[in-house]
Amino acid sequence: MATAAAWSEEAARLVWGGAVPLQVHLHDADVTALPPPPPFLTLGPRIGYFPLLVSTIKAHFSSSLPPGVDTVWFEYKGLPLKWYIPIGVLFDLLCADPERPWNLTVHFRGYPADILSPCEGEDSVKWNYNNSLKEAAFIITGNSKNVMNMSQADQLAMWESVRKGDLDSYMNISTKLKLGPFEEDFLVRTSSLEPRQGSDEPESPGSVKPCRVPVRLYVRRVQQDLEYLEDAIPVSDWESVSYINRPFEIRKEGGRSYIALEHALETLLPEFFSSKPAARAADPEPAATTPDSEPKDSDTSPSTHHDEKPPPASPQETDVAKKTKLKLVRVQGIELDMDIPFLWVANNLKNPERFLHVCVYVSA
Amino acid sequence: MGGSSVCDGTLSLDEFNASAKALVTKWSGIDVDNALPDWEWRPCRKMGVPSETEGFVALEGVYRIGAGSQSEESDDDPVPDDVVEHDTWVQSSRDNVHLYDFHIVYSFSYKVPVLYFQGLQSGGQLLTLDEIKKDLPSHSLQLLNESKWTFITREEHPHLSRPWFTLHPCGTSDWMKLLLHKLGDKDRSLQYLSAWLSVVGQAVGLKIPLKLYCNS
């Protein structure tokens, strides 16, 4: 009997087939022939990456390109686009009001090396994907051995399926990794099938390993009095976006049989929820159920330790917390209701590298 | 019911913070020569407000003489009052001085510390990977040539949103487990960073004073 959080093939097909209409303009400084070439219209796969579009874009602009070879990069309203963030996530984060088509500028010179990590074409994207997949495997199972031990043929086939957006081919290989889906009983499938390879000690039935879900959050601030998303001030620099790479841990001892998206965000972004009385009451829970905190008790008395758990917020911090308010949560272009089951979102809206990318708009 | 502290080579955030403060305290207590600055704790900023619980440890302004000055130095004339040649050596030495910043950041994914670093020329320009390679110990250089994509890469600094060089953390918990095997529970978490630094520091040519490992 399928549970509410179970994986749905229909959802996966919709996610993998998702695309953003792009209108790519050649940067003025790179135009070497008059009249300037018309913009290039194409679809950018939501789960894909901009460097993978470079070859077709180069072909379109070939008659106008300056001589020489430099790293190609993309920009939206003056902001260089991070090539290692999936196209769909960049769109959800930077276009408060979805812009269709999304107007981008492509540059063939002047790579902003102080802002963007270096990119050597497809190889960089492939290894960025591989390293993210290893990271996700570590989060879920406690080690990356399933990914590290993939055969060369499987590694290549998996990357090809991601590059081409081929879900069937991807499913054939990714099931070998045993990385999910997350079950309602809070155990990933691999945990029930085999013991953790990284652990030498026998696992007692009483201590259930926490289920860890790979999550990457992108928090953007919008003006407080914003009524219409189209009036949002564009992001002008990456420092104003908070990027949080932190897995969400689910523990059975918590006693929750249902975890809403709101609860997950409360845990991952406590500073945006601390003004709520309910969230404040939830703070002691991690202290009570986190075995990792036990060694600290030997340094301080238990009462002192627990008193430290909710740290007395400075007046300034309290003010910020009160002012900030969650406006919007987007995953795969969908504005999610806060009551939606978190595990359904994690199982069905994740990217091929097994991370759930969540765009959060807050007003401050 | 408190579970036993299983030594799997990882740290919780609280343990990282405690170990970081232990490192900062112990390092500042060592009579390190003037060549090495102090480690200091940096709270991370969210919406402009320093966080009470999250941050990283920074060691900044570590000088390293570039390889180019070695040949110049060997040519130095033994006559001490040779002003022209001495000036040439000083000029050459200054041009080859590199300034390194090291940050230790906690990885929530791997539950281990991660080293981020960058190098600057004396004029303030960022060092490229090829320039940094010249400062690496030979064993690290060999490893980097073999594992281009998974040893030292240029990734985004989690707190600064800019590309920094980093040592990939996916194998850290395995070798830390071996290193910490014989320590007691309390010592294990407090001394984690010092032990970790003994391995990671070697990989990037950062010399760690031996006094850090003495009980004092």
Coordinates of C-alpha atoms in Angstrom, one line a residue:
Chain A
M1 CA 0.0 0.0 0.0
A2 CA 1.5 3.3 -1.1
T3 CA 2.0 5.9 1.6
A4 CA 1.6 9.7 1.2
A5 CA 5.4 10.2 1.0
A6 CA 6.0 7.5 -1.6
W7 CA 7.9 8.1 -4.8
S8 CA 5.8 8.8 -7.8
E9 CA 7.0 8.1 -11.3
E10 CA 4.6 10.6 -12.7
A11 CA 6.1 13.4 -10.5
A12 CA 9.6 12.4 -11.5
R13 CA 8.7 12.6 -15.2
L14 CA 7.2 16.1 -14.7
V15 CA 10.3 17.2 -12.8
W16 CA 12.7 15.8 -15.4
G17 CA 10.7 17.3 -18.3
G18 CA 10.5 20.7 -16.7
A19 CA 12.1 23.5 -18.7
V20 CA 12.5 27.3 -18.6
P21 CA 12.1 29.2 -21.9
L22 CA 15.3 31.2 -22.4
Q23 CA 16.0 34.2 -24.6
V24 CA 19.8 34.6 -24.7
H25 CA 21.2 37.9 -25.8
L26 CA 24.8 38.4 -26.9
H27 CA 26.6 40.9 -24.8
D28 CA 27.2 44.2 -26.6
A29 CA 31.0 44.0 -26.1
D30 CA 31.1 40.7 -27.7
V31 CA 29.3 41.7 -30.9
T32 CA 31.8 42.0 -33.8
A33 CA 29.5 42.3 -36.7
L34 CA 26.6 44.6 -37.6
P35 CA 23.7 44.4 -37.3
P36 CA 23.8 42.6 -33.9
P37 CA 22.6 39.0 -34.1
P38 CA 19.1 38.2 -33.0
P39 CA 18.7 36.6 -29.5
F40 CA 18.7 32.8 -29.2
L41 CA 15.5 31.1 -28.1
T42 CA 15.8 27.8 -26.4
L43 CA 14.5 25.7 -23.5
G44 CA 16.8 25.3 -20.5
P45 CA 16.0 22.0 -18.6
R46 CA 15.2 22.8 -14.9
I47 CA 17.5 20.1 -13.7
G48 CA 20.3 21.0 -16.1
Y49 CA 23.2 23.5 -16.0
F50 CA 24.0 26.5 -18.1
P51 CA 27.5 25.3 -19.4
L52 CA 25.7 22.4 -21.0
L53 CA 23.9 24.9 -23.3
V54 CA 27.1 26.6 -24.5
S55 CA 27.8 24.5 -27.6
T56 CA 24.4 25.2 -29.2
I57 CA 24.6 28.9 -28.2
K58 CA 28.0 29.2 -29.7
A59 CA 26.7 27.7 -32.9
H60 CA 23.9 30.3 -33.1
F61 CA 26.2 33.3 -32.5
S62 CA 29.2 31.9 -34.4
S63 CA 29.3 34.7 -37.1
S64 CA 29.4 37.4 -34.5
L65 CA 31.9 36.1 -31.9
P66 CA 35.2 37.8 -31.1
P67 CA 38.4 35.8 -31.9
G68 CA 40.0 33.7 -29.1
V69 CA 38.6 31.3 -26.5
D70 CA 37.5 32.3 -23.0
T71 CA 35.2 30.8 -20.5
V72 CA 31.6 31.5 -21.4
W73 CA 29.3 32.9 -18.7
F74 CA 25.8 34.1 -18.2
E75 CA 24.3 37.1 -16.5
Y76 CA 20.9 38.2 -15.5
K77 CA 20.3 42.0 -14.8
G78 CA 24.0 42.4 -14.0
L79 CA 24.3 39.3 -11.7
P80 CA 26.7 36.6 -13.0
L81 CA 24.9 33.3 -12.8
K82 CA 26.5 30.5 -10.8
W83 CA 26.8 27.7 -13.3
Y84 CA 26.9 25.0 -10.5
I85 CA 23.3 25.9 -9.5
P86 CA 20.7 24.1 -11.6
I87 CA 18.9 26.3 -14.2
G88 CA 15.5 25.8 -12.6
V89 CA 16.7 26.9 -9.1
L90 CA 18.3 30.0 -10.5
F91 CA 15.1 30.9 -12.3
D92 CA 13.0 30.3 -9.2
L93 CA 15.3 32.3 -7.1
L94 CA 16.1 35.3 -9.3
C95 CA 12.8 35.8 -11.1
A96 CA 10.5 36.7 -8.3
D97 CA 7.7 37.1 -10.8
P98 CA 8.5 34.4 -13.4
E99 CA 9.7 36.0 -16.6
R100 CA 8.8 34.1 -19.7
P101 CA 10.9 34.0 -21.7
W102 CA 13.8 34.5 -19.2
N103 CA 16.0 37.2 -20.8
L104 CA 19.7 36.4 -20.2
T105 CA 22.9 37.8 -21.5
V106 CA 25.8 35.5 -22.6
H107 CA 29.4 36.7 -22.4
F108 CA 32.3 35.2 -24.2
R109 CA 35.0 37.2 -22.4
G110 CA 35.8 38.7 -19.0
Y111 CA 34.9 35.7 -16.8
P112 CA 34.3 37.1 -13.3
A113 CA 36.8 34.7 -11.5
D114 CA 36.3 36.5 -8.2
I115 CA 32.6 35.7 -8.1
L116 CA 32.2 32.4 -10.0
S117 CA 34.1 29.2 -9.5
P118 CA 36.2 28.2 -12.5
C119 CA 34.4 26.3 -15.2
E120 CA 36.1 24.1 -17.7
G121 CA 33.1 23.2 -19.7
E122 CA 31.2 20.0 -19.4
D123 CA 33.9 18.3 -17.3
S124 CA 33.4 20.8 -14.5
V125 CA 29.6 20.2 -14.5
K126 CA 30.1 16.5 -14.5
W127 CA 32.4 16.6 -11.5
N128 CA 30.2 19.1 -9.7
Y129 CA 27.4 16.6 -10.1
N130 CA 29.5 13.6 -9.0
N131 CA 30.7 15.4 -5.9
S132 CA 27.2 16.5 -5.0
L133 CA 25.9 12.9 -5.5
K134 CA 28.7 11.6 -3.2
E135 CA 27.7 14.3 -0.6
A136 CA 24.1 13.3 -0.8
A137 CA 25.0 9.6 -0.4
F138 CA 27.1 10.5 2.6
I139 CA 24.1 12.4 4.1
I140 CA 21.7 9.5 3.5
T141 CA 23.8 6.5 4.3
G142 CA 26.7 7.7 6.3
N143 CA 29.3 7.1 3.6
S144 CA 29.8 7.6 -0.1
K145 CA 30.9 4.0 -0.9
N146 CA 28.0 3.2 -3.1
V147 CA 28.9 6.1 -5.4
M148 CA 32.6 5.6 -5.1
N149 CA 32.3 1.9 -6.0
M150 CA 30.2 2.5 -9.1
S151 CA 31.8 0.9 -12.2
Q152 CA 33.3 3.2 -14.8
A153 CA 30.5 2.3 -17.2
D154 CA 27.8 3.0 -14.7
Q155 CA 29.3 6.4 -13.8
L156 CA 29.5 7.4 -17.5
A157 CA 26.0 6.1 -18.2
M158 CA 24.6 8.0 -15.2
W159 CA 26.2 11.3 -16.2
E160 CA 25.0 10.8 -19.8
S161 CA 21.4 10.3 -18.6
V162 CA 21.6 13.5 -16.5
R163 CA 23.2 15.4 -19.3
K164 CA 20.5 14.3 -21.8
G165 CA 17.6 14.4 -19.3
D166 CA 16.9 10.7 -19.8
L167 CA 14.9 9.6 -16.8
D168 CA 14.6 5.9 -17.8
S169 CA 18.3 5.5 -18.2
Y170 CA 18.9 7.3 -14.9
M171 CA 16.5 5.1 -13.0
N172 CA 18.2 2.0 -14.2
I173 CA 21.5 3.0 -12.7
S174 CA 20.4 5.1 -9.7
T175 CA 18.4 2.3 -8.1
K176 CA 21.7 0.5 -7.6
L177 CA 22.8 3.2 -5.3
K178 CA 20.1 2.4 -2.8
L179 CA 19.5 6.0 -1.8
G180 CA 15.8 6.1 -1.2
P181 CA 13.0 6.8 -1.3
F182 CA 12.6 8.0 2.3
E183 CA 10.0 5.8 3.9
E184 CA 7.3 6.9 6.3
D185 CA 9.0 4.9 9.1
F186 CA 12.0 7.3 8.8
L187 CA 14.4 4.8 7.5
V188 CA 15.9 5.0 4.0
R189 CA 15.6 1.8 2.2
T190 CA 19.3 1.1 2.3
S191 CA 19.3 1.2 6.1
S192 CA 16.8 -1.6 6.4
L193 CA 18.4 -3.7 3.7
E194 CA 22.0 -3.7 5.1
P195 CA 23.9 -2.3 8.1
R196 CA 25.9 0.8 7.7
Q197 CA 29.3 -0.1 6.3
G198 CA 31.0 2.8 8.1
S199 CA 30.0 1.5 11.5
D200 CA 32.0 -1.3 13.1
E201 CA 29.8 -1.6 16.2
P202 CA 26.6 -3.5 16.3
E203 CA 23.5 -1.3 16.0
S204 CA 21.2 -1.8 18.9
P205 CA 17.5 -1.9 18.0
G206 CA 16.8 0.9 20.5
S207 CA 19.0 3.5 18.8
V208 CA 17.4 4.2 15.4
K209 CA 19.7 6.1 13.1
P210 CA 18.2 9.4 12.1
C211 CA 16.9 9.8 8.6
R212 CA 18.9 12.6 6.9
V213 CA 17.5 14.4 3.9
P214 CA 19.9 16.3 1.6
V215 CA 18.5 19.9 1.4
R216 CA 20.0 23.1 -0.1
L217 CA 18.2 26.3 0.7
Y218 CA 18.5 29.6 -1.1
V219 CA 17.1 32.5 1.0
R220 CA 16.4 35.8 -0.7
R221 CA 15.2 38.9 1.0
V222 CA 12.5 41.1 -0.5
Q223 CA 11.2 44.4 0.7
Q224 CA 8.8 44.3 3.6
D225 CA 5.9 46.1 2.0
L226 CA 6.0 44.0 -1.2
E227 CA 2.5 43.3 -2.5
Y228 CA 3.2 42.2 -6.1
L229 CA 6.2 39.9 -6.9
E230 CA 6.8 41.8 -10.1
D231 CA 7.8 44.8 -7.9
A232 CA 10.6 42.9 -6.1
I233 CA 14.0 44.5 -6.4
P234 CA 16.3 42.3 -8.5
V235 CA 19.2 40.5 -6.8
S236 CA 22.3 42.6 -7.5
D237 CA 25.0 40.6 -5.7
W238 CA 25.3 37.0 -4.3
E239 CA 26.2 38.2 -0.8
S240 CA 22.5 39.2 -0.3
V241 CA 21.4 35.6 -0.9
S242 CA 21.9 33.2 1.9
Y243 CA 22.9 29.7 0.7
I244 CA 22.4 27.0 3.4
N245 CA 23.7 23.5 2.7
R246 CA 22.3 21.6 5.6
P247 CA 20.5 18.2 5.7
F248 CA 17.2 17.9 7.5
E249 CA 17.3 15.2 10.2
I250 CA 14.2 13.2 11.2
R251 CA 14.2 11.3 14.4
K252 CA 11.6 8.8 15.4
E253 CA 11.8 9.8 19.0
G254 CA 10.4 13.1 18.1
G255 CA 7.0 11.4 18.1
R256 CA 5.9 13.1 14.8
S257 CA 4.1 10.8 12.4
Y258 CA 3.6 13.7 10.0
I259 CA 6.3 16.3 9.1
A260 CA 5.0 19.3 7.3
L261 CA 7.2 21.5 5.2
E262 CA 6.8 24.3 7.7
H263 CA 8.3 22.2 10.5
A264 CA 11.3 21.3 8.3
L265 CA 11.9 25.0 7.5
E266 CA 11.5 25.9 11.1
T267 CA 14.4 23.5 11.9
L268 CA 16.6 24.7 9.1
L269 CA 15.9 28.4 9.3
P270 CA 15.1 29.0 13.0
E271 CA 15.9 32.7 12.8
F272 CA 12.8 33.3 10.6
F273 CA 10.5 31.5 12.9
S274 CA 11.7 32.4 16.4
S275 CA 9.0 35.0 16.8
K276 CA 6.4 32.3 16.8
P277 CA 5.5 30.8 20.3
A278 CA 5.1 27.3 18.9
A279 CA 8.6 27.3 17.3
R280 CA 10.1 28.5 20.6
A281 CA 8.5 25.6 22.4
A282 CA 9.9 23.3 19.8
D283 CA 13.5 24.4 20.6
P284 CA 14.1 22.1 23.6
E285 CA 13.2 19.1 21.5
P286 CA 16.6 18.7 19.7
A287 CA 18.4 19.0 23.0
A288 CA 16.4 16.2 24.5
T289 CA 16.8 13.8 21.6
T290 CA 20.3 14.5 20.3
P291 CA 22.8 11.9 21.5
D292 CA 25.6 14.0 20.1
S293 CA 25.1 16.5 22.8
E294 CA 25.8 14.0 25.6
P295 CA 29.6 14.5 25.8
K296 CA 29.1 18.1 26.6
D297 CA 27.4 17.2 29.8
S298 CA 30.7 16.1 31.2
D299 CA 31.9 19.7 30.9
T300 CA 28.9 21.4 32.4
S301 CA 26.1 20.5 34.7
P302 CA 23.0 19.2 32.9
S303 CA 20.9 22.1 34.0
T304 CA 23.4 24.6 32.7
H305 CA 23.7 22.8 29.5
H306 CA 19.9 22.8 28.9
D307 CA 19.8 26.5 29.8
E308 CA 22.2 27.2 27.1
K309 CA 20.2 25.5 24.4
P310 CA 17.9 28.4 23.7
P311 CA 20.6 31.1 23.7
P312 CA 19.3 34.5 25.0
A313 CA 19.0 36.4 21.8
S314 CA 20.5 39.9 21.7
P315 CA 18.0 42.7 21.3
Q316 CA 19.2 43.4 17.8
E317 CA 18.8 39.7 16.8
T318 CA 15.3 39.7 18.3
D319 CA 14.3 42.7 16.3
V320 CA 15.6 41.1 13.1
A321 CA 13.7 37.9 13.9
K322 CA 10.5 39.7 14.5
K323 CA 10.7 41.7 11.3
T324 CA 11.6 38.9 9.0
K325 CA 8.6 36.9 7.7
L326 CA 8.4 34.0 5.3
K327 CA 6.7 35.1 2.1
L328 CA 7.1 32.3 -0.4
V329 CA 8.6 28.8 -0.8
R330 CA 9.4 27.5 -4.3
V331 CA 10.6 24.1 -5.3
Q332 CA 10.7 23.1 -9.0
G333 CA 8.8 26.2 -9.8
I334 CA 5.9 25.3 -7.5
E335 CA 4.8 27.6 -4.7
L336 CA 4.3 25.1 -1.9
D337 CA 1.8 25.1 0.8
M338 CA 3.4 25.0 4.2
D339 CA 1.3 22.0 5.3
I340 CA 2.5 19.7 2.5
P341 CA 4.2 16.6 3.8
F342 CA 8.0 17.3 3.7
L343 CA 8.9 13.7 2.8
W344 CA 6.6 13.8 -0.3
V345 CA 8.4 17.0 -1.4
A346 CA 11.8 15.4 -0.7
N347 CA 11.0 12.2 -2.6
N348 CA 9.3 13.7 -5.6
L349 CA 10.8 17.1 -6.2
K350 CA 14.5 16.4 -5.7
N351 CA 17.2 16.9 -8.4
P352 CA 19.2 14.1 -10.0
E353 CA 22.0 14.5 -7.5
R354 CA 19.5 13.8 -4.8
F355 CA 19.3 17.2 -3.3
L356 CA 16.1 19.1 -2.6
H357 CA 16.7 22.7 -3.7
V358 CA 14.4 25.1 -1.9
C359 CA 14.0 28.8 -2.7
V360 CA 12.7 30.8 0.2
Y361 CA 11.6 34.5 0.0
V362 CA 11.6 36.4 3.2
S363 CA 10.7 40.0 3.8
A364 CA 12.7 42.1 6.2
Chain B
M1 CA 18.1 7.6 27.0
G2 CA 21.6 8.8 26.0
G3 CA 23.4 6.8 23.5
S4 CA 27.1 6.1 23.8
S5 CA 29.4 8.4 21.8
V6 CA 30.3 6.1 19.0
C7 CA 33.6 7.2 17.4
D8 CA 32.8 7.3 13.7
G9 CA 35.2 10.2 13.0
T10 CA 32.5 12.8 12.8
L11 CA 31.6 15.9 14.9
S12 CA 28.3 17.5 15.8
L13 CA 28.1 21.3 15.4
D14 CA 28.4 21.8 19.2
E15 CA 31.5 19.6 19.3
F16 CA 33.0 21.5 16.4
N17 CA 32.4 24.8 18.2
A18 CA 33.9 23.5 21.4
S19 CA 36.9 22.1 19.6
A20 CA 37.3 25.3 17.7
K21 CA 37.4 27.4 20.9
A22 CA 39.9 24.9 22.4
L23 CA 42.1 25.4 19.3
V24 CA 41.9 29.1 19.5
T25 CA 42.7 29.2 23.2
K26 CA 45.6 26.7 23.0
W27 CA 47.1 28.3 19.9
S28 CA 47.1 31.8 21.5
G29 CA 48.8 30.3 24.6
I30 CA 51.7 28.9 22.6
D31 CA 54.6 31.3 22.1
V32 CA 54.3 31.1 18.3
D33 CA 56.9 33.1 16.5
N34 CA 55.9 36.3 14.7
A35 CA 55.6 34.5 11.4
L36 CA 52.3 32.8 12.4
P37 CA 49.2 34.8 13.4
D38 CA 46.5 33.5 15.7
W39 CA 43.4 31.5 14.9
E40 CA 40.3 33.4 15.7
W41 CA 36.6 32.6 15.8
R42 CA 34.4 34.3 13.2
P43 CA 30.6 34.2 13.8
C44 CA 28.8 33.8 10.5
R45 CA 26.3 36.5 9.6
K46 CA 22.7 36.0 8.7
M47 CA 20.8 39.1 7.6
G48 CA 23.7 41.1 8.9
V49 CA 23.5 39.8 12.5
P50 CA 26.3 37.6 13.9
S51 CA 25.1 34.2 14.7
E52 CA 25.4 32.9 18.3
T53 CA 25.9 29.3 17.3
E54 CA 27.5 29.2 13.9
G55 CA 30.8 30.4 12.6
F56 CA 34.2 29.3 11.4
V57 CA 37.9 29.6 12.5
A58 CA 40.2 31.8 10.6
L59 CA 44.0 32.0 10.4
E60 CA 44.9 34.9 8.1
G61 CA 48.0 36.6 6.8
V62 CA 50.3 33.6 6.8
Y63 CA 53.4 34.5 4.8
R64 CA 55.1 32.1 2.5
I65 CA 58.2 32.9 0.4
G66 CA 57.6 31.9 -3.2
A67 CA 59.8 29.3 -4.8
G68 CA 61.2 31.9 -7.2
S69 CA 63.2 33.6 -4.5
Q70 CA 65.2 30.5 -3.7
S71 CA 67.4 30.7 -6.8
E72 CA 67.9 34.4 -6.2
E73 CA 69.0 33.8 -2.7
S74 CA 71.5 31.2 -3.7
D75 CA 73.1 33.8 -5.9
D76 CA 73.5 36.3 -3.1
D77 CA 77.0 37.6 -2.9
P78 CA 78.7 36.9 0.4
V79 CA 80.0 40.5 0.6
P80 CA 77.5 42.1 3.0
D81 CA 78.0 45.6 1.9
D82 CA 77.1 44.9 -1.8
V83 CA 74.1 47.3 -1.8
V84 CA 73.0 46.8 -5.3
E85 CA 72.8 43.0 -5.2
H86 CA 71.2 43.2 -1.7
D87 CA 68.5 45.5 -3.0
T88 CA 67.9 43.1 -5.9
W89 CA 67.4 40.2 -3.6
V90 CA 65.0 42.2 -1.4
Q91 CA 63.0 43.3 -4.4
S92 CA 62.8 39.8 -5.8
S93 CA 61.9 38.3 -2.4
R94 CA 59.1 40.8 -1.9
D95 CA 57.6 40.0 -5.3
N96 CA 57.6 36.3 -4.5
V97 CA 56.0 36.6 -1.1
H98 CA 52.5 35.0 -0.9
L99 CA 50.0 35.7 1.8
Y100 CA 47.6 32.9 2.7
D101 CA 44.2 32.9 4.5
F102 CA 43.0 29.6 6.0
H103 CA 39.4 29.0 7.2
I104 CA 38.0 26.0 9.0
V105 CA 34.3 25.6 8.3
Y106 CA 31.9 22.9 9.6
S107 CA 30.2 20.8 7.0
F108 CA 26.7 19.8 8.0
S109 CA 26.7 17.2 5.2
Y110 CA 29.8 15.3 6.2
K111 CA 29.8 16.4 9.9
V112 CA 33.5 17.2 9.7
P113 CA 35.7 20.3 9.4
V114 CA 36.6 21.5 5.9
L115 CA 39.6 23.6 5.1
Y116 CA 39.1 26.6 2.8
F117 CA 42.0 28.7 1.7
Q118 CA 43.2 31.3 -0.7
G119 CA 46.4 33.0 -1.5
L120 CA 47.2 36.6 -2.4
Q121 CA 50.2 38.2 -4.1
S122 CA 51.9 41.0 -2.3
G123 CA 50.0 43.4 -4.5
G124 CA 46.6 41.9 -3.5
Q125 CA 45.8 39.8 -6.5
L126 CA 44.4 36.3 -5.9
L127 CA 46.8 33.4 -6.7
T128 CA 45.8 31.1 -9.4
L129 CA 45.8 27.3 -9.0
D130 CA 49.1 27.1 -10.9
E131 CA 50.7 29.7 -8.6
I132 CA 49.4 27.8 -5.5
K133 CA 50.8 24.5 -6.8
K134 CA 54.3 26.0 -6.5
D135 CA 53.7 26.4 -2.8
L136 CA 52.4 22.9 -2.2
P137 CA 54.5 20.1 -0.7
S138 CA 55.6 17.6 -3.4
H139 CA 53.3 14.8 -2.2
S140 CA 50.3 17.0 -2.4
L141 CA 51.3 18.2 -5.9
Q142 CA 51.5 14.5 -7.0
L143 CA 48.1 13.7 -5.4
L144 CA 46.6 16.8 -7.1
N145 CA 47.8 15.7 -10.5
E146 CA 46.3 12.3 -10.0
S147 CA 42.9 13.4 -8.6
K148 CA 42.3 16.7 -10.2
W149 CA 38.6 16.9 -9.5
T150 CA 38.4 15.4 -6.0
F151 CA 41.5 16.6 -3.9
I152 CA 42.0 20.3 -4.0
T153 CA 39.2 22.1 -5.9
R154 CA 37.9 25.7 -6.1
E155 CA 34.5 25.8 -4.5
E156 CA 32.2 28.3 -3.0
H157 CA 33.0 29.4 0.5
P158 CA 29.9 28.6 2.5
H159 CA 30.0 31.8 4.5
L160 CA 31.5 34.2 2.0
S161 CA 29.8 33.2 -1.3
R162 CA 33.0 33.4 -3.2
P163 CA 35.3 30.8 -4.7
W164 CA 38.0 29.5 -2.4
F165 CA 40.3 26.5 -2.7
T166 CA 39.2 23.6 -0.5
L167 CA 40.3 20.1 0.4
H168 CA 37.5 17.7 -0.4
P169 CA 36.1 16.4 2.9
C170 CA 34.5 13.1 1.7
G171 CA 37.2 10.9 3.2
T172 CA 37.8 12.9 6.4
S173 CA 35.7 10.9 8.8
D174 CA 37.5 7.7 7.8
W175 CA 41.0 8.8 8.7
M176 CA 39.9 10.9 11.7
K177 CA 38.4 7.7 13.1
L178 CA 41.8 6.1 12.9
L179 CA 43.6 9.1 14.4
L180 CA 41.2 9.4 17.4
H181 CA 40.9 5.8 18.1
K182 CA 42.8 5.8 21.4
L183 CA 41.5 9.0 22.9
G184 CA 38.8 9.2 25.6
D185 CA 35.4 10.6 24.8
K186 CA 36.0 14.0 26.2
D187 CA 39.5 14.3 24.7
R188 CA 38.2 13.1 21.4
S189 CA 35.9 16.0 20.6
L190 CA 38.1 18.7 22.2
Q191 CA 41.3 17.6 20.4
Y192 CA 39.5 16.8 17.2
L193 CA 40.6 20.0 15.4
S194 CA 44.2 19.8 16.5
A195 CA 44.5 16.2 15.3
W196 CA 42.7 17.1 12.1
L197 CA 45.1 20.0 11.5
S198 CA 48.1 17.8 11.8
V199 CA 47.0 16.0 8.6
V200 CA 45.4 18.8 6.7
G201 CA 48.1 21.3 7.6
Q202 CA 50.7 19.0 6.0
A203 CA 48.6 18.7 2.8
V204 CA 48.7 22.5 2.2
G205 CA 52.2 23.2 3.7
L206 CA 50.9 24.9 6.8
K207 CA 53.4 24.2 9.6
I208 CA 51.9 23.4 13.0
P209 CA 54.0 24.0 16.1
L210 CA 54.6 20.9 18.0
K211 CA 53.6 22.5 21.3
L212 CA 50.0 22.3 20.1
Y213 CA 50.1 18.6 20.8
C214 CA 51.8 18.8 24.2
N215 CA 49.7 18.7 27.4
S216 CA 50.4 22.0 29.1

